[in-house]
Structure formats: structure tokens, C-alpha cells
Coordinates of C-alpha atoms and ligand atoms in Angstrom, one line a residue:
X420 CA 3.1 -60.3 47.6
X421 CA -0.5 -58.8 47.8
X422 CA -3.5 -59.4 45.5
X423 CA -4.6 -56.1 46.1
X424 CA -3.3 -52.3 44.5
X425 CA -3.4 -49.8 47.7
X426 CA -7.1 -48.4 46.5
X427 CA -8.8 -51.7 46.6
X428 CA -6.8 -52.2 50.0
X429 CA -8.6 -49.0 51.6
X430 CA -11.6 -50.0 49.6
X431 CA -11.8 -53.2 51.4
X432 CA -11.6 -51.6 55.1
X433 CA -14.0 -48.8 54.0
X434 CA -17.1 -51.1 52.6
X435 CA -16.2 -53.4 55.9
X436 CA -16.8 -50.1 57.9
X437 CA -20.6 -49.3 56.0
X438 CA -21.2 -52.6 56.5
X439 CA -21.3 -52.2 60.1
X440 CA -24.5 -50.0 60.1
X441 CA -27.6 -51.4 61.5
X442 CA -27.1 -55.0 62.5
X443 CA -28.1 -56.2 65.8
X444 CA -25.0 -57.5 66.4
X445 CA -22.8 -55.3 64.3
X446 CA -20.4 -56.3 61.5
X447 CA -16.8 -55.0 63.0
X448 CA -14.0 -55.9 60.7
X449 CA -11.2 -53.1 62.3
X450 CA -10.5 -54.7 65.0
X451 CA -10.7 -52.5 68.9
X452 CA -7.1 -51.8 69.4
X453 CA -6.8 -52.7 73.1
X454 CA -4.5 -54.5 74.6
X455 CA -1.7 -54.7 72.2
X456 CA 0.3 -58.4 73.1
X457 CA 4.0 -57.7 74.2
X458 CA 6.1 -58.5 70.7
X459 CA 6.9 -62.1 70.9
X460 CA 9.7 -63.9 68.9
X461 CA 7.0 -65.5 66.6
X462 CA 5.8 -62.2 65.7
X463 CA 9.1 -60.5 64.3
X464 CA 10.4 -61.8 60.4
X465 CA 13.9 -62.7 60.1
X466 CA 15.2 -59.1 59.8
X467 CA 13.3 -58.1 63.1
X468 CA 14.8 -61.0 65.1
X469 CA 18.4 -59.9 63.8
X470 CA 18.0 -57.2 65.2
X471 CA 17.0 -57.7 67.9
X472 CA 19.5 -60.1 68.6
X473 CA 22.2 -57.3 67.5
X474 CA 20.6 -54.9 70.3
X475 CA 20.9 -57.5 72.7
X476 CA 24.6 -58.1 72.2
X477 CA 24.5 -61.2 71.1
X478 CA 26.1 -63.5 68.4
X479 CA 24.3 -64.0 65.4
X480 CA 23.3 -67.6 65.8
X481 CA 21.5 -67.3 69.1
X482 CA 18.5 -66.9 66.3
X483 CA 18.7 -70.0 65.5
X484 CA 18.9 -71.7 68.6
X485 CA 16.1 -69.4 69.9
X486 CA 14.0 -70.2 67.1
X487 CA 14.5 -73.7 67.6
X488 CA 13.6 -74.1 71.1
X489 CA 10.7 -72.8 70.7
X490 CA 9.4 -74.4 67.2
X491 CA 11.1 -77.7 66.7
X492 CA 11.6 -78.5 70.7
X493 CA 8.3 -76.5 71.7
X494 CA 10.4 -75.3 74.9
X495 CA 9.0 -72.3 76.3
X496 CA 10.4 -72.7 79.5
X497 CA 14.3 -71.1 79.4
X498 CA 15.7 -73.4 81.8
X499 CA 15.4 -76.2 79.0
X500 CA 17.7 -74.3 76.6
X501 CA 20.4 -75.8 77.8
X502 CA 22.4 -74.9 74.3
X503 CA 22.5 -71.2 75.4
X504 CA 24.7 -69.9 77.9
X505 CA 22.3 -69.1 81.7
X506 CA 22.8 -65.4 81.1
X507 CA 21.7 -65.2 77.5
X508 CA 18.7 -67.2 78.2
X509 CA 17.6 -64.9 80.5
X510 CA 17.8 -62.4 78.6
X511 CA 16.1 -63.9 75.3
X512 CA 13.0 -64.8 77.2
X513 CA 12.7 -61.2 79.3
X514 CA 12.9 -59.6 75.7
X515 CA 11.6 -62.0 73.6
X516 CA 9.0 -64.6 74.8
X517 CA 6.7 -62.8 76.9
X518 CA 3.8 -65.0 78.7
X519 CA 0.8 -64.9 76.2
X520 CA -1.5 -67.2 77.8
X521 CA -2.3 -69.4 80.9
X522 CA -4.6 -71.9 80.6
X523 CA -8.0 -71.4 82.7
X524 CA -9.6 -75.0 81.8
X525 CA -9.4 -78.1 79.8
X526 CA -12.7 -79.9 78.6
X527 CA -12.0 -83.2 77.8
X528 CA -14.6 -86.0 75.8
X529 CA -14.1 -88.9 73.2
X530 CA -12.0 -90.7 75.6
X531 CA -9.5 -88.4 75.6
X532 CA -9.1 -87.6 72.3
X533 CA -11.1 -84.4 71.9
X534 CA -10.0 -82.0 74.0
X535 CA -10.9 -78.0 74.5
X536 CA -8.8 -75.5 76.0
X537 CA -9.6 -72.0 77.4
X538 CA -7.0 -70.0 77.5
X539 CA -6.8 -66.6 79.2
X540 CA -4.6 -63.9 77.2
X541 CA -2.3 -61.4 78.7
X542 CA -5.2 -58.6 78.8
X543 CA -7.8 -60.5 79.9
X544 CA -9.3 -61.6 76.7
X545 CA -10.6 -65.4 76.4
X546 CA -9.9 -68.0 73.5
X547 CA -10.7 -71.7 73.1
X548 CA -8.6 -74.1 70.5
X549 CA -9.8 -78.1 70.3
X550 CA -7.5 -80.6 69.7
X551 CA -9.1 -83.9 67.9
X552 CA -7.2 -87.1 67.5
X553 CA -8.7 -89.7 65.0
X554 CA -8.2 -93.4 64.9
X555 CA -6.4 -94.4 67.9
X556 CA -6.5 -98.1 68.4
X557 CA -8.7 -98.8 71.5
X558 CA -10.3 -95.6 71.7
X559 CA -13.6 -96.3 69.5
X560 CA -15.3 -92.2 70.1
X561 CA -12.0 -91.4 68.4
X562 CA -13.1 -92.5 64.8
X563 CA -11.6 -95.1 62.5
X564 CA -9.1 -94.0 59.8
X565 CA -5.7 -93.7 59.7
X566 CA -3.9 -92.1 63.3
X567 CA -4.0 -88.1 63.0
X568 CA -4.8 -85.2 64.7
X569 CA -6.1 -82.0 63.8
X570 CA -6.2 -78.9 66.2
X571 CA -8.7 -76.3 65.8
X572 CA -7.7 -72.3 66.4
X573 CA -9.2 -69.0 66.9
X574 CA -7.4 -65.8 65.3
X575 CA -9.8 -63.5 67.1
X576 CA -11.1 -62.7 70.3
X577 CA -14.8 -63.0 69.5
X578 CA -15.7 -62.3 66.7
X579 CA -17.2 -59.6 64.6
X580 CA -19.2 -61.1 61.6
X581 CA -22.3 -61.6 63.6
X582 CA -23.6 -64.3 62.2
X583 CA -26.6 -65.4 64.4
X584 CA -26.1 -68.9 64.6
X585 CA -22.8 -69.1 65.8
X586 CA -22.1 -68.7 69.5
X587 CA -18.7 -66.8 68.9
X588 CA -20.7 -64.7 66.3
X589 CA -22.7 -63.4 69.0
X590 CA -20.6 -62.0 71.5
X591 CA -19.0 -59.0 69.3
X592 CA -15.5 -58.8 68.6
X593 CA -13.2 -58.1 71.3
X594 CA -10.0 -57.9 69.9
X595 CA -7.4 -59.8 67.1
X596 CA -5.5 -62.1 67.9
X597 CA -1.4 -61.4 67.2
X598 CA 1.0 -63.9 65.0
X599 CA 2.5 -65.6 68.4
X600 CA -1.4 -65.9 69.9
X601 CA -2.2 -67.7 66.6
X602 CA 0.4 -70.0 67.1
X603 CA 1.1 -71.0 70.9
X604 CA -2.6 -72.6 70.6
X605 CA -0.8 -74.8 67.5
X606 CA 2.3 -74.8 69.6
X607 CA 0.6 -76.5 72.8
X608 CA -1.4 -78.9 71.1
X609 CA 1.7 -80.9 69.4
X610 CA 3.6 -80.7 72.5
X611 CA 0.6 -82.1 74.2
X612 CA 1.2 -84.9 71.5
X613 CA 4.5 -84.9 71.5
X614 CA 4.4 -85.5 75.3
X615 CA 2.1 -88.5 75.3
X616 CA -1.0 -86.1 76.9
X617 CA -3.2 -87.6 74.7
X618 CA -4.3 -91.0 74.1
X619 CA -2.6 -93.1 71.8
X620 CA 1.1 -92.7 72.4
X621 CA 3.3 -90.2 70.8
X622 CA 1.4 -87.8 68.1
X623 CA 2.5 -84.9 66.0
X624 CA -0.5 -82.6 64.4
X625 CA -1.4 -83.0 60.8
X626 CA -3.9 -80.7 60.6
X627 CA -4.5 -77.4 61.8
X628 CA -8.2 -75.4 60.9
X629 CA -8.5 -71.8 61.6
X630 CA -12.5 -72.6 62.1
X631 CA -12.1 -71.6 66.2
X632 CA -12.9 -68.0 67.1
X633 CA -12.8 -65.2 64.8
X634 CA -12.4 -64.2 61.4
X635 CA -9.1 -65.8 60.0
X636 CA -9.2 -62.7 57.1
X637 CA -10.6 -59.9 58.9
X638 CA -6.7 -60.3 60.9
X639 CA -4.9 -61.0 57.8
X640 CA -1.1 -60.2 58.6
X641 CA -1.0 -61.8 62.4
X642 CA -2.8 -65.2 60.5
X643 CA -0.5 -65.3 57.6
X644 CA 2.3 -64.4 59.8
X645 CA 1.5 -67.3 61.9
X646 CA 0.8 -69.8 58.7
X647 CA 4.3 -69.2 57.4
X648 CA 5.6 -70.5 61.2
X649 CA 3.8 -73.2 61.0
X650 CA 5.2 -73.9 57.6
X651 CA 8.1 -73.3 57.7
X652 CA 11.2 -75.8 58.3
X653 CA 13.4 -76.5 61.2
X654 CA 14.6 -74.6 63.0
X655 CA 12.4 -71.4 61.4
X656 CA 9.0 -73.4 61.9
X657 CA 7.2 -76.1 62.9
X658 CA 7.5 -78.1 59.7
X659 CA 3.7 -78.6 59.0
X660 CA 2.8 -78.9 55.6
X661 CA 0.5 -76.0 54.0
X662 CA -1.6 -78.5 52.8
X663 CA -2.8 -79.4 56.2
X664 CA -3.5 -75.7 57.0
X665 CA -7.4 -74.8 56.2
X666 CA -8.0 -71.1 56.5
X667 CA -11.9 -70.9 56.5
X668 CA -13.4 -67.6 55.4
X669 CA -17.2 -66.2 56.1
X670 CA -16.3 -64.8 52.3
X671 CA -14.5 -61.7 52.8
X672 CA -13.9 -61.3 49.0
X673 CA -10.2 -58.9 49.4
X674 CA -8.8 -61.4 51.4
X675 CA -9.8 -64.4 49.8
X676 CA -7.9 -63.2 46.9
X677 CA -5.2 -61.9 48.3
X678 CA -4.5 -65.1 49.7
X679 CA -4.5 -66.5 46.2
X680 CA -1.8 -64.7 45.3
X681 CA 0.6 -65.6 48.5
X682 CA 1.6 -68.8 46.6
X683 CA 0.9 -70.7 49.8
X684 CA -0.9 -73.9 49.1
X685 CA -3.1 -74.2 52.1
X686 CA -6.6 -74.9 51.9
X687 CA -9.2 -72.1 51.6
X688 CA -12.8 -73.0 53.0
X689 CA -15.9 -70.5 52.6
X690 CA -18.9 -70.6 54.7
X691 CA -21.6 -70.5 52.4
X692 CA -24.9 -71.8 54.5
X693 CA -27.2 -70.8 51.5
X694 CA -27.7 -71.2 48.1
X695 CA -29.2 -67.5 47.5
X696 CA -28.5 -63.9 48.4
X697 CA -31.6 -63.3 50.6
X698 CA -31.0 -66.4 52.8
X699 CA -27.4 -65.6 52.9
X700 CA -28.0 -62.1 54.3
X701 CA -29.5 -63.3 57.1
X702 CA -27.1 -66.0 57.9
X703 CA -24.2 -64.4 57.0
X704 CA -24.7 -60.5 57.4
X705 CA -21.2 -60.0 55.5
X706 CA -23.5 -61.4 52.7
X707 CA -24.7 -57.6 52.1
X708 CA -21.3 -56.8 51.1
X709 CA -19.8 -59.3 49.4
X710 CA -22.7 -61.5 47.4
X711 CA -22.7 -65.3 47.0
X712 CA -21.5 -64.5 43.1
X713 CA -18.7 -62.6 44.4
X714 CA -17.5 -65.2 46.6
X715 CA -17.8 -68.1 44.7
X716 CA -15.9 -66.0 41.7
X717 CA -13.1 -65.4 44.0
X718 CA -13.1 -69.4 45.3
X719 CA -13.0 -70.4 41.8
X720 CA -10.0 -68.3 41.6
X721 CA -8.2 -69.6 44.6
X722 CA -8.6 -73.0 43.1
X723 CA -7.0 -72.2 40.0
X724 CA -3.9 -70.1 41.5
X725 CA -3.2 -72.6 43.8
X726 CA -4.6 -75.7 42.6
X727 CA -5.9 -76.7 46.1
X728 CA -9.6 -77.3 45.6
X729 CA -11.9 -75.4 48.1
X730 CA -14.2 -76.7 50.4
X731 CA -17.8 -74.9 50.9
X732 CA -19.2 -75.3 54.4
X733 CA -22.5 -75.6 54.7
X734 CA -24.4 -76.0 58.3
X735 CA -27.7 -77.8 57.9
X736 CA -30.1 -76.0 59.8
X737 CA -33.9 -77.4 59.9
X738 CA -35.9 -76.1 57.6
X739 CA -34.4 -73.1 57.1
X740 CA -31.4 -73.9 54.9
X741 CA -31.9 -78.1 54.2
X742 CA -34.7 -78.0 51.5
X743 CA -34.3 -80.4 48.7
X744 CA -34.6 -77.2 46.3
X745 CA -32.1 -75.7 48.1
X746 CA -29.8 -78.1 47.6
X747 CA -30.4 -78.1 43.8
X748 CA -29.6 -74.3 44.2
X749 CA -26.3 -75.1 45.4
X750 CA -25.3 -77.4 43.1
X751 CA -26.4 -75.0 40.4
X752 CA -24.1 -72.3 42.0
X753 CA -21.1 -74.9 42.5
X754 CA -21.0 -75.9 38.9
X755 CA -17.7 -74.4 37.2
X756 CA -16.6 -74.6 34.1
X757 CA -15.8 -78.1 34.3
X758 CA -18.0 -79.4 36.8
X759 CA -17.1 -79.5 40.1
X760 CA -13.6 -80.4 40.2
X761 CA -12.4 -77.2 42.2
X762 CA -15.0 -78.2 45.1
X763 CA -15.9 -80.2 47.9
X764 CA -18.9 -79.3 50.1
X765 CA -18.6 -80.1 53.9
X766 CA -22.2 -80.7 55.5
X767 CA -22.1 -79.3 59.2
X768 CA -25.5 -80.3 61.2
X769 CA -26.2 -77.2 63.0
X770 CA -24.9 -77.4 66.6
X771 CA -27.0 -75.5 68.6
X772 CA -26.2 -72.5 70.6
X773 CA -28.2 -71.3 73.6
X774 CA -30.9 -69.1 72.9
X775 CA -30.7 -70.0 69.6
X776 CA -34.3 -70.2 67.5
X777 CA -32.7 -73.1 65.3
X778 CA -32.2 -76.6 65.4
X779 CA -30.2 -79.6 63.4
X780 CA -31.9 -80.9 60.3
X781 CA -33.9 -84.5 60.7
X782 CA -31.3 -87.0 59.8
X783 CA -33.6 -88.0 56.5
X784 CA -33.1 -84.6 55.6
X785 CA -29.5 -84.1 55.7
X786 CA -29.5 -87.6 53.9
X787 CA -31.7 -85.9 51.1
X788 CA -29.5 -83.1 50.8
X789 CA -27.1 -85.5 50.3
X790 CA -28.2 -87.3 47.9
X791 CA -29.7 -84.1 45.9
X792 CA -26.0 -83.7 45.5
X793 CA -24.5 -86.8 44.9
X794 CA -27.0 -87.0 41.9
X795 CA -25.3 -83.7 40.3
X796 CA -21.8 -84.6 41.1
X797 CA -21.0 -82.5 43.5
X798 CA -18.7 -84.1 46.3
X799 CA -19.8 -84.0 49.4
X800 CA -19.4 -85.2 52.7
X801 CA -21.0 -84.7 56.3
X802 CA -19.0 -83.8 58.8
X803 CA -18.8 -85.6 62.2
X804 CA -19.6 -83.5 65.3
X805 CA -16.4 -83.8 67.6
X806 CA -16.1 -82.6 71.0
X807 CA -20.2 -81.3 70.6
X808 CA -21.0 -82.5 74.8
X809 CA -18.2 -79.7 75.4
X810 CA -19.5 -77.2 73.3
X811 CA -16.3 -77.6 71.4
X812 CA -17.9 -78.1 68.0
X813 CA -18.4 -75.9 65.0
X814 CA -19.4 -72.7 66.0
X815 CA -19.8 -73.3 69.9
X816 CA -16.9 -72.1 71.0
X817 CA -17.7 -69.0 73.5
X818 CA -15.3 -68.8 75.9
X819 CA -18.3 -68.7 78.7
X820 CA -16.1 -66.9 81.6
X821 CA -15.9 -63.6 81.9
X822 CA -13.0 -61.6 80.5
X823 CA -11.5 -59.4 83.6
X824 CA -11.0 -56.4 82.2
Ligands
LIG61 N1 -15.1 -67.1 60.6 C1 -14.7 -68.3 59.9 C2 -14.5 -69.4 60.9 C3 -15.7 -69.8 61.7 S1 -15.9 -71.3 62.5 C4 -15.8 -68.7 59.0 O1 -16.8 -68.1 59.0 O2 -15.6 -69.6 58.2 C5 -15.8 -72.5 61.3 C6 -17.2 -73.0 60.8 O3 -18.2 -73.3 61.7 C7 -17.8 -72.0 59.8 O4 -18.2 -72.6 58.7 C8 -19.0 -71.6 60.6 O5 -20.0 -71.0 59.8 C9 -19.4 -72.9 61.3 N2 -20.4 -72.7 62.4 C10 -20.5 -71.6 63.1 N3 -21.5 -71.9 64.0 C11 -22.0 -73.1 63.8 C12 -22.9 -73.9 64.4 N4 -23.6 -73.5 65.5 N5 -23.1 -75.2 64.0 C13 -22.4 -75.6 62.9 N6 -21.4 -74.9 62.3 C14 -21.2 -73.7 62.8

């Protein structure tokens, strides 16, 4: 189901296409069509893999057993499907699982329990994911809490809302991301678990966070494609509960609200970084399409289709965005109806890029921002700064090789 009539559909792509003009690094919302990804199984529905299966010759159920190899025993290889005849696992993985990605480097920090990946795609292209594990006994970097781990994906190549404190934000887009790139990086990081690679003995992932590269709604059919995997049970999916999918959003209005009316209850997060439209424009250039009014309006409604209340990021950047006033404007923007119920706002300090003009705010000054809100009611927390002496925090990931072609 789509929140959208056809009209505001082309509407959407057409204001994404003026808002392009004149940026220095320019807005780019249709996506370069290079390098189409072969079709793997994760990017066909259930009809598509039935027939594909039928053009292949073989029984029905193969599906299934294809389906769970890959999702519920995270078994790319073929030789490990040892529930399908030789011959008709050969031919399932010529046709249907196509290499999508080899892994150029690991980056490791936090004993262990934070680690990046590079990954190089089938054309060339680069992505990173980061895979955080919290509270493992023994491991202090890894946090206190109960044991979980969250794994953090890009649905892009780059990126191409250009916002010009984010290190992925500055290198363009290159290309999106398909349905089975989304999810290998998803796919890797629980076998990594699963397989005792991390610290802390056997793990599944709790939480995944499309907050890697790219623009989660700007590639709205390969993301939601993936999602529903990931949701999905055995042997259809990987069994993760929507509720610990977070699809964060720079604010592109359209898609925030046609994800409202998906009826999937994963968590919507929007990048907001200022209270105000003429701060926002700078920080966020989609900001000159879409204003802050416009995107709250549509977070207020994802809350209340879905229930799941909405979390506003926020990086504090010093003295730019982290004024006391500023933080009054933000809770005056926040309040709904009935307070702020439908909200929680997630404090980033700014992790900086290179050749970035900007900085972290002064501890005292986050802790005034803080309390600015607290005073209101608004709930808020700081977040903690995983992976950051890897450049695998917020907004760092930049993939620093060169794509080869
Ligand atoms: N395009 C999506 C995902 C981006 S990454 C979005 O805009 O939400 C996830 C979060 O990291 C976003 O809130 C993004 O604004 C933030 N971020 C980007 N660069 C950052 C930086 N240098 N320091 C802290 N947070 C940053």
C-alpha cells in the first residue's frame, strides 16, 4: 500500500529534481543508473522466486529451502545446502545468488565489539556497515546494559543530500543500493554473531539502523524490500522484529508518509539539526524543499499511524546549532498536541569530518542543551559515540578507497 496518489508520486521526484539547482554539492535524489546489481534471491517477492524456480525446472519447495539457507542458516556458500540435491544447488546459486560484495577491510575498536566493514560491490562502488555490541561482560568499551547488538547500514552508495557536515554527504551520490545489498550487510553481521566473531560468545542482532550511507527514502522500494526480509519469519526472513528497525530520514516529506501507511511498525528517525528554517537550510539543504513544519507535520503523523514514537536526531555542533535559545526553539517545535509523547530527541556531538569548519559542542554546552529540555519535558538523551577512532561514527562513514571504476 502507498501513501501517495500517482500525481504527488511524480510530484515528489520533480521538486527532488529543482531542488538540485545550485548547491555546491548538489541535491541528487534519482539515483545514476549504473551498474545495475545481478537480481539476487532477496530482491524477487514470492511470485518472482516461483517463477523462477518453475523456469529452472524445479519442484516447488526448493523456495523454501533456498530461502532458508540463506536467511535463517545465513549460508551463502552452496556446498552447505546439503538439503538440496549437488545439481540443483548449482544451479540455484549460478541463477540466483550472484556475489554482491567482497570485503576490502575490517576496522576494529571497543575491544572487539565495534567493528566497521568496507565492502566492495560488484561494480566497483564502496559501502561501510558497523556492527556494535553493548554490554558484554568483561569488555568494559562495550557499555553496560543488557547484552545486544545493533548493526548499522547504508542503502546508498554515497549519498546525495549534501549536507555539509557529514562525510558521506560530501562525496555525491554514486549509486542506490538494491534490496539484497541492503541486506547482506544485515546478513553478515548476525552470522558474524552467530559464529562467535565477536566478543562475548554467541549473539544474534537486535537492532538494525539504516543511519550508514545514503538516504534510506530517496531508495524507497530496494529499503522497504529489504525491511520486510528482515522481518519476516523463518524461512521467508530473518525473524527481526520491526521494532528494532530504525529507518532515519534527512526529512524527505513523500516518503516519510508513505511509510506511515505500510503498516510496518519500525521506527522512523528525522534529522532535524536546527530548530529554524534558515539554519536548517544550511545544514540540511533538503530543508529548501521540504521545511521544518512540513516534517515535523508528517513525524507527528507517523506516530499516530503507527504508534511507534519518533526520534529527532539532533548533532550538536559548537556554536552553530547548541545555543541555549536554540534549544528552547526546539522544544517549542516538538510540542504536539499532548506534549511530547510522540518524541524522543537523540543528541549526537558532532563527529568531525576532515576539512570540516565545525567542531563538537563544550561538554557544558551539550549538558545545557540538555537540561533546556529536560525542563520542558521533552525526552532526551545523548548518544554515545561508538566506533568514532575508526571513523565509524555518525556521519563518518566515507568509504576512503577509491571506487575502480
Ligand atoms: N540520510 C539519513 C541517514 C544519515 S546517517 C539521515 O539523514 O537521517 C545517520 C545520522 O547521522 C543522521 O542523523 C545524520 O545527520 C547524522 N550525522 C551525519 N554526519 C554526522 C556527524 N559528522 N556527526 C554526527 N552526526 C552526523
Amino acid at each position: 500500500m502507498s501513501g501517495l496518489t500517482s500525481a504527488e508520486e511524480a510530484a515528489f521526484t520533480e521538486s527532488l529534481r529543482q531542488a538540485e539547482a545550485g548547491r555546491i554539492v548538489p541535491l541528487a535524489l534519482d539515483a545514476p543508473r549504473r551498474g545495475r546489481p545481478p537480481k539476487h534471491w532477496a530482491d524477487l517477492d514470492a511470485e518472482e522466486r516461483a517463477q523462477v524456480i518453475a523456469e529452472l525446472g524445479l519442484p516447488k519447495f526448493r523456495a523454501g529451502q533456498l530461502s532458508r539457507q540463506l536467511f535463517v542458516r545465513l549460508a551463502e556458500d552452496p556446498d552447505l545446502w546439503t538439503d538440496i540435491p549437488k545439481d540443483d544447488r548449482e544451479r540455484l546459486a549460478a541463477r540466483c545468488v550472484p556475489r554482491l560484495a567482497d570485503l576490502v577491510r575490517d576496522q576494529v575498536a571497543d575491544g572487539g565489539t565495534t567493528v566497521k566493514s568496507l565492502w566492495r560491490l560488484g561494480d566497483g562502488s564502496l559501502v561501510e556497515s558497523v556492527l556494535m555490541r553493548y554490554g558484554v561482560p568483561g569488555v568494559r568499551a562495550s557499555g553496560r546494559g543488557r547484552e545486544r547488538a545493533t548493526v548499522c547500514i547504508s542503502s546508498q552508495a554515497g549519498c546525495g543530500m549534501a549536507c555539509p557536515f557529514c562525510a558521506t554527504g560530501q562525496g555525491g551520490l554514486r549509486r542506490n543500493l538494491s534490496a539484497a545489498e541492503i541486506l547482506f550487510q544485515v546478513i553478515d553481521a548476525a552470522r558474524r554473531l552467530r559464529d562467535e566473531e565477536i566478543p562475548g560468545g554467541p549473539g544474534r542482532v537486535n537492532n538494525i539502523v539504516f543511519m550508514g550511507m545514503g538516504e534510506p527514502l530517496a531508495n524507497y522500494n530496494a529499503v522497504l524490500r529489504a525491511v520486510r526480509t528482515i522481518v519476516a519469519s523463518a524461512p521467508d526472513g530473518l525473524g527481526i522484529s520491526a521494532r528494532g528497525v530504525t529507518i532515519s530520514t534527512v526529512g524527505l516529506v513523500p516518503g516519510i508518509r508513505k511509510l506511515a501507511a505500510e503498516g510496518l511498525p519500525v521506527t522512523l528517525a528525522v534529522s532535524l539539526h536546527a530548530p529554524d528554517d534558515a539554519l536548517r537550510d544550511e545544514l540540511c539543504p533538503i530543508n529548501t524543499r521540504w521545511s521544518i513544519d512540513e516534517v515535523i507535520a508528517s513525524a507527528k503523523q507517523y506516530f499516530l499511524s503507527t504508534g511507534r514514537r519518533v526520534s529527532i536526531e539532533y548533532a550538536l555542533i559548537r556554536d552553530v546549532n547548541d545555543q541555549a535559545h536554540r534549544a528552547e526553539e526546539l522544544a517549542a517545535v516538538l510540542r504536539g498536541p499532548n506534549g511530547y509523547g510522540w518524541v524522543h530527541v537523540n543528541l549526537i556531538p558532532l563527529n568531525p569530518t576532515p576539512g570540516s569548519k565545525w567542531t563538537a559542542s563544550r561538554p557544558e554546552v551539550a549538558d545545557e542543551f540538555v537540561r533546556r529540555l529536560e525542563i520542558r519535558g521533552v525526552p532526551v538523551t545523548i548518544r554515545d559515540t561508538r566506533g568514532r577512532e575508526i571513523d565509524g561514527a555518525c556521519g563518518q562513514l566515507a568509504a576512503s578507497e577509491t571506487p575502480t571504476n
